[in-house]
Short mmCIF file of C-alpha atoms (C1' of nucleotides) in Angstrom, two decimals:
data_model
loop_
_atom_site.label_atom_id
_atom_site.label_comp_id
_atom_site.label_asym_id
_atom_site.label_seq_id
_atom_site.Cartn_x
_atom_site.Cartn_y
_atom_site.Cartn_z
CA MET A 1 -8.64 -12.31 26.15
CA ASP A 2 -11.53 -9.97 25.87
CA VAL A 3 -13.79 -10.13 22.68
CA ARG A 4 -13.28 -6.56 21.48
CA GLU A 5 -9.60 -7.27 22.14
CA ARG A 6 -9.41 -10.17 19.83
CA ILE A 7 -11.24 -8.44 17.09
CA LEU A 8 -8.96 -5.59 17.04
CA GLU A 9 -5.99 -7.66 17.16
CA ALA A 10 -7.01 -9.89 14.18
CA ALA A 11 -8.14 -6.84 12.13
CA ALA A 12 -4.64 -5.21 12.64
CA ALA A 13 -2.90 -8.11 11.61
CA LEU A 14 -5.05 -8.48 8.52
CA TYR A 15 -4.87 -4.97 7.59
CA SER A 16 -1.27 -4.86 8.08
CA THR A 17 -0.94 -7.75 5.27
CA VAL A 18 -3.95 -7.10 2.95
CA GLY A 19 -4.86 -3.67 3.36
CA PHE A 20 -8.27 -1.96 3.62
CA ARG A 21 -10.18 -3.53 0.76
CA GLY A 22 -8.41 -6.96 1.83
CA THR A 23 -9.50 -7.25 5.26
CA THR A 24 -13.02 -8.40 5.04
CA THR A 25 -15.23 -8.71 8.09
CA ARG A 26 -15.81 -12.45 7.54
CA ARG A 27 -12.13 -12.84 7.67
CA ILE A 28 -11.67 -10.82 10.83
CA ALA A 29 -14.58 -12.63 12.33
CA ALA A 30 -13.23 -15.95 11.65
CA ASP A 31 -9.32 -15.10 12.58
CA ALA A 32 -10.62 -13.76 15.59
CA GLY A 33 -12.84 -16.55 16.43
CA VAL A 34 -15.81 -14.45 16.79
CA ASN A 35 -19.12 -14.33 14.83
CA GLU A 36 -19.50 -11.99 12.20
CA VAL A 37 -22.13 -10.27 13.85
CA THR A 38 -20.35 -9.58 17.20
CA LEU A 39 -18.02 -7.27 15.10
CA PHE A 40 -20.76 -5.02 13.93
CA ARG A 41 -22.35 -5.04 17.40
CA HIS A 42 -19.13 -3.72 18.69
CA PHE A 43 -17.88 -1.23 16.05
CA GLY A 44 -20.96 -0.48 14.03
CA SER A 45 -19.20 -0.77 10.69
CA LYS A 46 -15.96 -1.78 9.13
CA GLU A 47 -14.53 1.38 8.82
CA ALA A 48 -15.01 2.50 12.22
CA LEU A 49 -13.38 -0.89 13.30
CA ILE A 50 -10.36 -0.14 10.58
CA ARG A 51 -10.40 3.71 11.71
CA GLU A 52 -9.66 2.23 15.58
CA VAL A 53 -7.20 -0.41 14.29
CA ILE A 54 -5.32 2.28 12.60
CA SER A 55 -5.14 5.11 15.31
CA ARG A 56 -3.92 2.21 17.65
CA GLY A 57 -1.27 1.46 15.26
CA TRP A 58 -0.11 5.20 15.09
CA SER A 59 -0.36 5.46 18.90
CA ARG A 60 2.68 3.12 19.11
CA PHE A 61 4.93 5.73 17.74
CA CYS A 62 5.03 8.00 20.44
CA PHE A 63 8.65 8.31 21.21
CA GLU A 64 10.76 9.96 23.83
CA ALA A 65 12.81 13.06 23.14
CA LEU A 66 16.63 12.84 23.18
CA PRO A 67 18.65 14.21 26.25
CA GLU A 68 17.56 17.87 26.86
CA GLN A 69 21.23 18.49 27.34
CA PRO A 70 23.43 16.95 24.89
CA GLY A 71 26.10 14.88 26.36
CA ASP A 72 27.94 12.25 23.90
CA PRO A 73 26.27 12.37 20.58
CA ALA A 74 27.71 9.61 19.23
CA THR A 75 26.05 7.06 21.80
CA GLU A 76 22.96 8.76 22.42
CA ILE A 77 22.02 9.16 18.56
CA ALA A 78 23.28 5.48 17.94
CA GLU A 79 20.86 4.30 20.55
CA TRP A 80 17.96 6.61 19.64
CA ALA A 81 18.51 5.58 16.01
CA LEU A 82 18.50 1.87 17.27
CA ARG A 83 15.08 2.20 19.13
CA TYR A 84 13.73 4.16 15.97
CA TYR A 85 14.74 1.18 13.83
CA GLY A 86 13.49 -1.37 16.07
CA LEU A 87 9.83 0.04 16.32
CA HIS A 88 9.76 0.69 12.72
CA ALA A 89 11.08 -2.60 11.62
CA GLU A 90 8.27 -4.00 14.07
CA CYS A 91 5.49 -2.49 12.54
CA ALA A 92 7.06 -2.43 8.81
CA ALA A 93 3.97 -4.31 7.47
CA PHE A 94 1.34 -1.53 8.85
CA ILE A 95 3.70 1.27 7.86
CA ARG A 96 3.72 0.05 4.57
CA THR A 97 0.40 -0.76 3.91
CA ARG A 98 -0.60 2.60 5.45
CA LEU A 99 1.96 4.22 3.15
CA GLY A 100 -0.09 2.83 0.06
CA GLU A 101 -3.42 3.89 1.40
CA PHE A 102 -3.17 7.19 3.00
CA GLN A 103 -3.97 9.15 -0.40
CA GLU A 104 -6.90 6.73 -0.90
CA HIS A 105 -8.39 7.01 2.82
CA PRO A 106 -7.07 10.34 3.91
CA GLU A 107 -10.10 10.42 6.32
CA ILE A 108 -8.48 7.95 8.40
CA LEU A 109 -5.93 10.15 9.63
CA PRO A 110 -4.19 9.95 13.12
CA THR A 111 -5.49 12.70 15.55
CA THR A 112 -2.34 14.17 16.33
CA GLU A 113 -1.16 17.03 14.27
CA PRO A 114 1.72 16.92 12.84
CA PRO A 115 1.74 13.25 12.02
CA PRO A 116 3.90 11.06 14.21
CA PRO A 117 6.81 10.64 11.43
CA ALA A 118 7.18 14.58 11.42
CA ARG A 119 7.17 14.65 15.25
CA ILE A 120 9.89 12.08 15.71
CA ALA A 121 11.97 14.11 12.95
CA ALA A 122 11.12 17.43 15.13
CA LEU A 123 12.90 15.43 18.18
CA LEU A 124 16.02 14.75 16.50
CA ALA A 125 16.24 18.40 14.76
CA ALA A 126 15.88 19.73 18.26
CA TYR A 127 18.60 17.82 19.59
CA LEU A 128 20.99 18.74 16.61
CA GLU A 129 19.89 22.32 17.07
CA ARG A 130 21.07 22.44 20.49
CA LEU A 131 24.22 20.43 19.44
CA GLN A 132 24.74 23.35 16.75
CA GLN A 133 24.03 26.30 19.22
CA GLU A 134 26.99 24.84 21.42
CA GLY A 135 29.30 24.88 18.48
CA ARG A 136 29.45 21.03 18.63
CA MET A 137 28.15 20.70 14.81
CA ARG A 138 28.94 22.75 11.57
CA PRO A 139 27.02 25.67 11.25
CA ASP A 140 26.03 25.55 7.53
CA ILE A 141 23.68 22.68 7.91
CA ARG A 142 20.25 23.06 8.51
CA PRO A 143 19.31 20.54 11.52
CA ALA A 144 16.05 19.82 10.08
CA ARG A 145 17.42 18.61 7.04
CA ALA A 146 19.97 16.78 8.54
CA ALA A 147 17.42 15.13 10.66
CA ALA A 148 15.29 14.14 7.78
CA MET A 149 18.56 12.60 5.89
CA LEU A 150 19.10 10.25 8.91
CA ILE A 151 15.55 9.55 9.56
CA GLY A 152 14.95 8.56 5.70
CA ALA A 153 17.89 6.30 5.84
CA LEU A 154 16.54 4.53 8.92
CA PHE A 155 13.03 4.50 7.69
CA ALA A 156 13.78 2.99 4.20
CA ASP A 157 15.89 0.58 5.41
CA ALA A 158 13.54 -0.69 8.17
CA ILE A 159 10.66 -0.75 5.68
CA THR A 160 12.33 -2.35 2.75
CA ARG A 161 14.80 -4.53 4.42
CA VAL A 162 12.27 -7.94 3.98
CA GLY A 163 11.78 -7.25 0.47
CA VAL A 164 15.15 -6.09 -1.00
CA VAL A 165 17.45 -8.26 1.20
CA GLN A 166 20.15 -8.11 -1.22
CA MET A 167 20.90 -4.28 -0.69
CA TYR A 168 21.81 -4.36 2.69
CA GLY A 169 24.15 -6.36 5.37
CA THR A 170 23.39 -9.37 7.53
CA SER A 171 23.10 -7.17 10.69
CA PRO A 172 20.46 -4.43 10.84
CA ASP A 173 22.16 -3.19 14.00
CA GLU A 174 25.76 -2.78 12.37
CA ASP A 175 24.34 -1.43 9.42
CA VAL A 176 22.23 1.39 11.68
CA ARG A 177 25.48 1.98 13.74
CA GLN A 178 27.18 2.86 10.22
CA TYR A 179 24.62 5.22 9.11
CA VAL A 180 25.00 7.14 12.25
CA GLN A 181 28.64 7.12 12.05
CA ILE A 182 28.51 8.41 8.65
CA PHE A 183 25.89 11.26 9.76
CA LEU A 184 27.69 12.22 12.58
CA ARG A 185 30.89 12.77 10.55
CA GLY A 186 28.80 14.57 8.10
CA ILE A 187 27.52 16.91 10.00
CA GLY A 188 30.89 17.48 11.57
CA VAL A 189 30.35 16.23 15.15
CA THR A 190 33.55 14.85 16.91
CA SER A 191 32.86 12.27 19.79
CA MET B 1 -3.77 6.55 -29.25
CA ASP B 2 -3.95 3.00 -29.56
CA VAL B 3 -6.80 1.37 -27.39
CA ARG B 4 -4.39 -0.95 -25.69
CA GLU B 5 -2.33 1.90 -24.63
CA ARG B 6 -5.15 4.01 -23.23
CA ILE B 7 -6.16 0.89 -21.29
CA LEU B 8 -2.52 0.53 -19.98
CA GLU B 9 -2.26 3.94 -18.94
CA ALA B 10 -5.81 4.21 -17.20
CA ALA B 11 -5.04 1.17 -15.25
CA ALA B 12 -1.67 2.52 -14.25
CA ALA B 13 -2.99 5.54 -12.95
CA LEU B 14 -5.79 3.79 -11.09
CA TYR B 15 -3.42 1.12 -9.96
CA SER B 16 -1.07 3.89 -8.37
CA THR B 17 -3.69 5.58 -6.61
CA VAL B 18 -5.96 3.01 -5.27
CA GLY B 19 -3.65 -0.30 -5.88
CA PHE B 20 -4.88 -3.89 -7.06
CA ARG B 21 -8.40 -4.45 -5.23
CA GLY B 22 -9.38 -0.70 -5.97
CA THR B 23 -8.73 -0.75 -9.53
CA THR B 24 -11.88 -2.56 -10.93
CA THR B 25 -12.19 -3.49 -14.37
CA ARG B 26 -15.33 -1.23 -14.64
CA ARG B 27 -13.31 2.08 -13.51
CA ILE B 28 -10.60 1.58 -16.09
CA ALA B 29 -12.97 1.13 -18.92
CA ALA B 30 -14.46 3.86 -17.91
CA ASP B 31 -11.22 6.11 -17.64
CA ALA B 32 -10.09 4.65 -20.76
CA GLY B 33 -13.06 5.63 -22.55
CA VAL B 34 -13.60 1.81 -23.83
CA ASN B 35 -15.99 -0.91 -23.29
CA GLU B 36 -15.28 -3.05 -20.35
CA VAL B 37 -15.25 -6.15 -22.69
CA THR B 38 -12.59 -4.85 -24.95
CA LEU B 39 -10.30 -5.01 -21.84
CA PHE B 40 -10.95 -8.77 -21.08
CA ARG B 41 -10.49 -9.06 -25.19
CA HIS B 42 -7.07 -7.56 -25.14
CA PHE B 43 -5.65 -8.87 -21.78
CA GLY B 44 -7.72 -11.79 -20.80
CA SER B 45 -7.62 -10.90 -17.25
CA LYS B 46 -7.47 -8.41 -14.62
CA GLU B 47 -4.53 -10.07 -13.26
CA ALA B 48 -2.74 -9.98 -16.45
CA LEU B 49 -3.48 -6.38 -17.25
CA ILE B 50 -2.03 -5.40 -13.90
CA ARG B 51 0.67 -7.67 -13.92
CA GLU B 52 1.69 -5.87 -17.40
CA VAL B 53 1.12 -2.37 -15.66
CA ILE B 54 3.62 -3.36 -12.96
CA SER B 55 6.03 -4.58 -15.34
CA ARG B 56 6.16 -1.33 -17.28
CA GLY B 57 6.45 0.54 -13.94
CA TRP B 58 9.33 -1.16 -12.92
CA SER B 59 10.82 -0.87 -16.26
CA ARG B 60 11.04 2.93 -15.79
CA PHE B 61 13.71 2.47 -13.27
CA CYS B 62 16.44 1.06 -15.43
CA PHE B 63 19.36 3.23 -14.51
CA GLU B 64 22.69 4.26 -16.01
CA ALA B 65 25.76 3.70 -13.97
CA LEU B 66 28.04 6.24 -12.42
CA PRO B 67 31.19 6.96 -14.47
CA GLU B 68 33.46 4.15 -14.65
CA GLN B 69 36.53 6.46 -13.70
CA PRO B 70 35.55 8.62 -10.87
CA GLY B 71 36.22 12.29 -11.62
CA ASP B 72 34.94 14.78 -9.06
CA PRO B 73 32.64 12.77 -6.76
CA ALA B 74 30.86 15.65 -5.52
CA THR B 75 29.33 16.75 -8.76
CA GLU B 76 28.86 13.20 -9.91
CA ILE B 77 27.01 11.73 -7.14
CA ALA B 78 25.18 14.88 -6.49
CA GLU B 79 23.59 14.60 -10.23
CA TRP B 80 23.31 11.12 -9.81
CA ALA B 81 21.32 11.52 -6.73
CA LEU B 82 19.14 14.34 -8.26
CA ARG B 83 18.17 12.08 -11.13
CA TYR B 84 17.46 9.09 -8.69
CA TYR B 85 15.23 11.27 -6.74
CA GLY B 86 13.48 12.88 -9.50
CA LEU B 87 12.52 9.57 -11.10
CA HIS B 88 11.13 8.23 -7.90
CA ALA B 89 9.54 11.63 -6.78
CA GLU B 90 7.62 11.21 -10.12
CA CYS B 91 6.51 7.60 -9.45
CA ALA B 92 6.02 7.78 -5.79
CA ALA B 93 2.59 6.86 -5.83
CA PHE B 94 3.07 3.56 -7.95
CA ILE B 95 5.91 2.60 -5.34
CA ARG B 96 3.90 3.12 -2.44
CA THR B 97 1.12 1.07 -3.60
CA ARG B 98 3.71 -1.49 -4.62
CA LEU B 99 5.65 -1.27 -1.38
CA GLY B 100 2.27 -1.87 0.38
CA GLU B 101 0.98 -4.72 -1.93
CA PHE B 102 4.22 -6.64 -2.70
CA GLN B 103 4.09 -9.06 -0.10
CA GLU B 104 0.15 -9.78 -0.63
CA HIS B 105 0.93 -10.50 -4.56
CA PRO B 106 4.52 -11.51 -4.60
CA GLU B 107 3.51 -13.48 -7.74
CA ILE B 108 3.48 -10.32 -9.76
CA LEU B 109 7.32 -9.52 -9.57
CA PRO B 110 9.60 -7.81 -11.86
CA THR B 111 11.27 -10.47 -14.13
CA THR B 112 14.74 -9.09 -13.49
CA GLU B 113 16.57 -10.57 -10.39
CA PRO B 114 17.86 -8.53 -8.09
CA PRO B 115 14.85 -6.44 -8.16
CA PRO B 116 15.57 -2.71 -9.44
CA PRO B 117 16.16 -0.90 -6.12
CA ALA B 118 18.85 -3.32 -5.14
CA ARG B 119 20.38 -2.89 -8.95
CA ILE B 120 20.54 1.03 -8.45
CA ALA B 121 22.09 0.39 -4.99
CA ALA B 122 24.81 -1.63 -6.33
CA LEU B 123 25.41 0.70 -9.04
CA LEU B 124 26.45 3.77 -6.32
CA ALA B 125 28.15 1.02 -4.31
CA ALA B 126 30.32 0.18 -7.09
CA TYR B 127 31.25 3.59 -7.78
CA LEU B 128 32.20 4.07 -4.01
CA GLU B 129 34.18 1.11 -4.26
CA ARG B 130 36.36 2.26 -7.05
CA LEU B 131 36.65 5.75 -4.92
CA GLN B 132 37.96 3.50 -1.93
CA GLN B 133 40.59 1.63 -3.87
CA GLU B 134 41.84 4.99 -5.10
CA GLY B 135 42.00 5.92 -1.68
CA ARG B 136 39.63 8.81 -1.78
CA MET B 137 37.23 7.57 0.68
CA ARG B 138 37.89 6.13 4.03
CA PRO B 139 39.02 2.46 4.09
CA ASP B 140 36.83 1.76 7.21
CA ILE B 141 33.60 1.89 5.51
CA ARG B 142 31.59 -0.73 3.59
CA PRO B 143 30.53 0.81 0.67
CA ALA B 144 27.37 -1.26 0.23
CA ARG B 145 26.55 0.48 3.43
CA ALA B 146 27.30 3.63 2.78
CA ALA B 147 25.14 3.39 -0.55
CA ALA B 148 22.39 1.93 1.29
CA MET B 149 22.38 5.24 3.28
CA LEU B 150 22.10 7.76 0.67
CA ILE B 151 19.94 5.87 -1.34
CA GLY B 152 17.58 5.22 1.70
CA ALA B 153 17.43 8.72 2.66
CA LEU B 154 16.82 9.69 -1.03
CA PHE B 155 14.20 6.98 -1.35
CA ALA B 156 12.19 7.79 1.91
CA ASP B 157 12.39 11.53 1.03
CA ALA B 158 10.91 11.19 -2.50
CA ILE B 159 8.07 8.80 -1.41
CA THR B 160 6.99 10.38 1.59
CA ARG B 161 7.63 14.00 0.95
CA VAL B 162 3.80 14.47 -0.21
CA GLY B 163 2.41 13.04 2.76
CA VAL B 164 4.57 14.27 5.47
CA VAL B 165 5.48 17.99 4.19
CA GLN B 166 6.34 19.33 7.64
CA MET B 167 9.55 17.23 7.96
CA TYR B 168 11.17 18.65 4.68
CA GLY B 169 12.27 21.89 3.56
CA THR B 170 10.65 23.80 0.70
CA SER B 171 13.05 22.95 -2.19
CA PRO B 172 13.77 19.21 -2.70
CA ASP B 173 16.52 19.94 -4.81
CA GLU B 174 18.34 21.93 -1.90
CA ASP B 175 17.43 19.10 0.51
CA VAL B 176 19.09 16.37 -1.72
CA ARG B 177 22.26 18.36 -2.34
CA GLN B 178 22.44 18.78 1.42
CA TYR B 179 22.28 15.04 1.85
CA VAL B 180 24.65 14.34 -0.59
CA GLN B 181 26.80 16.74 1.06
CA ILE B 182 26.75 15.16 4.45
CA PHE B 183 27.19 12.01 2.97
CA LEU B 184 30.27 12.75 1.27
CA ARG B 185 31.69 14.29 4.55
CA GLY B 186 30.59 11.13 6.25
CA ILE B 187 32.48 8.76 4.05
CA GLY B 188 35.61 10.80 4.07
CA VAL B 189 35.40 12.23 0.55
CA THR B 190 37.09 15.60 -0.11
CA SER B 191 36.46 17.23 -3.31
"C1'" DC C 1 -36.01 -16.84 40.40
"C1'" DC C 2 -36.38 -13.53 36.94
"C1'" DT C 3 -34.31 -9.84 34.15
"C1'" DG C 4 -30.77 -7.97 31.17
"C1'" DT C 5 -26.55 -8.24 28.75
"C1'" DC C 6 -23.71 -10.65 25.72
"C1'" DA C 7 -22.67 -13.91 22.42
"C1'" DG C 8 -23.93 -17.38 18.80
"C1'" DC C 9 -26.59 -18.92 14.87
"C1'" DA C 10 -29.19 -19.12 10.42
"C1'" DA C 11 -30.58 -16.49 6.84
"C1'" DG C 12 -31.12 -13.10 3.83
"C1'" DC C 13 -30.55 -8.39 1.33
"C1'" DA C 14 -28.88 -5.38 -1.94
"C1'" DC C 15 -24.66 -4.66 -4.16
"C1'" DC C 16 -20.41 -5.09 -6.46
"C1'" DC C 17 -16.98 -7.62 -8.25
"C1'" DA C 18 -14.61 -10.13 -12.56
"C1'" DC C 19 -15.62 -12.41 -16.42
"C1'" DT C 20 -19.10 -14.36 -20.79
"C1'" DT C 21 -22.08 -14.46 -24.39
"C1'" DG C 22 -24.57 -13.23 -28.51
"C1'" DC C 23 -25.22 -9.86 -31.80
"C1'" DA C 24 -24.82 -5.41 -34.21
"C1'" DT C 25 -21.46 -1.91 -36.15
"C1'" DC C 26 -17.62 0.00 -37.80
"C1'" DC C 27 -13.59 0.30 -41.02
"C1'" DC C 28 -9.55 -1.28 -43.22
"C1'" DC C 29 -7.73 -4.44 -46.96
"C1'" DT C 30 -7.70 -6.56 -51.11
"C1'" DA D 1 -17.69 -4.78 -53.60
"C1'" DG D 2 -16.93 -7.72 -50.00
"C1'" DG D 3 -14.81 -10.14 -45.90
"C1'" DG D 4 -12.41 -9.95 -41.65
"C1'" DG D 5 -10.80 -8.24 -37.68
"C1'" DA D 6 -11.59 -4.97 -34.06
"C1'" DT D 7 -14.93 -2.40 -31.01
"C1'" DG D 8 -19.54 -1.52 -28.62
"C1'" DC D 9 -23.86 -2.77 -26.55
"C1'" DA D 10 -27.06 -5.43 -23.60
"C1'" DA D 11 -27.50 -8.98 -20.70
"C1'" DG D 12 -26.40 -12.33 -17.59
"C1'" DT D 13 -23.45 -15.49 -14.27
"C1'" DG D 14 -22.04 -17.11 -9.76
"C1'" DG D 15 -19.33 -15.54 -6.35
"C1'" DG D 16 -17.72 -12.06 -2.70
"C1'" DT D 17 -18.96 -7.87 0.28
"C1'" DG D 18 -20.93 -5.00 4.28
"C1'" DC D 19 -24.51 -5.07 7.05
"C1'" DT D 20 -28.91 -6.45 8.88
"C1'" DT D 21 -32.71 -9.30 11.45
"C1'" DG D 22 -34.96 -12.64 14.19
"C1'" DC D 23 -33.97 -16.07 17.25
"C1'" DT D 24 -31.50 -19.07 20.56
"C1'" DG D 25 -28.51 -20.03 24.85
"C1'" DA D 26 -25.67 -18.41 28.62
"C1'" DC D 27 -24.52 -16.16 32.59
"C1'" DA D 28 -24.22 -12.78 35.92
"C1'" DG D 29 -26.89 -9.34 39.27
"C1'" DG D 30 -30.78 -7.98 41.95
#
DNA sequence: CCTGTCAGCAAGCACCCACTTGCATCCCCT
DNA sequence: AGGGGATGCAAGTGGGTGCTTGCTGACAGG
C-alpha cells in the first residue's frame, strides 16, 4: 500500500481510540511502519494530518436519500434505519472521540455545511414531509422533530452499545426494527 | 470556598472541555487560584484527582424512579423525561468527553455496577413493564427495548444539540414532549 | 550513466508535562 | 506566646512532544 495511505490509516485508527492529543507522531509512524520524518514531509504538521483524517472520516457519512415517492414506509424506513445504524456502529469510536473534541478543536470542521448529522436528519425529515402531505402521517407532528427522535435513538444506540451493553438487547438488528416499529405507529403511519 | 473544593471544581470544568490529556496540572492550579504543589499535596497525582472528578460527575446521575403504581403515563413519563433531559443537557460536555475517553481510560469507572445510564434505563423499563402487566401497553413490545429507544432519543438530543443546532427545533422542552408523545402512541399507551 | 525523487536514519532542539524538594510564611489552636 | 498544619514560592528532574537538519541509500527516467 501507498505510504501516504498507510500513514492516514494508522492515524485514523489511533485518533479514534486516543483522540488528538493521544495520537502522537511517533506512534503514528510506528504503527504505519514508517519513519517519523516521512510523516512531516507528507503532511507538513500533525494538525494538517489529523485534519485530513477527520475530513476523510466525515466523508464516509454521505448518505443516499429515501425514495422520492414514498411506497411502503415500513420497509423503506426500516432498511434506511438499518443502513444508518450499521454505518454509525462501524464508526462508533471515531464519532465518540470527535464528539468529545469538537468543542476543543472547532477549527477542524467538515467543509460541508450543515454538518453530516443534520443533513442525514434532513433526508428523513423530507421523506416524512412527503408522507404527511399525502395524508399518510398524523398532521399534528412536525416531521423534523419526528426525524430527530428516530435518528437520535439510532445514534445513541450505535454509539453507546459497546460501553453500556446492559441497556440493550442481544441483536442490534431486532432492536432497530423495534425502534422503527414504535416510531411508525407513533407518528400514525399504518402499513 | 475550601481549597480542595476549588481544585475539584476547576478540574471538572477543564476536564469537561479538554479531556484528560488537555487537563494539565498547571492549568487546574491556575484556574483554581492555587499553587500547583498544593494540588499534589491534596490528591497525590493527577490521575487520582481526575478519578475523583469523574466519580463526582457520575454521582450526579442518581435518578429517582417513576411511580411504583402507574397513574397517568403521559404526564408521568413526560415529566420524568424532562428531568432526564435537563440533567443530561446540563452535563452534556462532561458526558461527551467521558464518552470519548471511556475506552482509553477504562480503569476510571464508576464504582456502581451497572453504570448509571443502564440503571436509569432500567427504571423506565420497570415502569413500562408494570404498565404492560396492567394491559395498558401493547404486549408485543419488549419494555427494555422501548425504554432504550426513548432514552436514546433524549440522550442524543441533549448531548448533540449544542453542536448540531440545525437538527432540532428552537425549544428543547417542546421537542422532548413530542418525543414522549410519539413514543407513547408508538407503544400503544392511550391517555 | 547521471540525476532527481523518495524514504530511512541519527541526532538534536525547544518546549511542555507530571511530579519533587527545600524553605519561607501564615494562621489557628492550645 | 508558641507550635503545628496548611499553603505559597522557586527551582529542578526526567521524560515525552512536535518538528528540524544533514546525511545516507534505493530506484526510476532521461
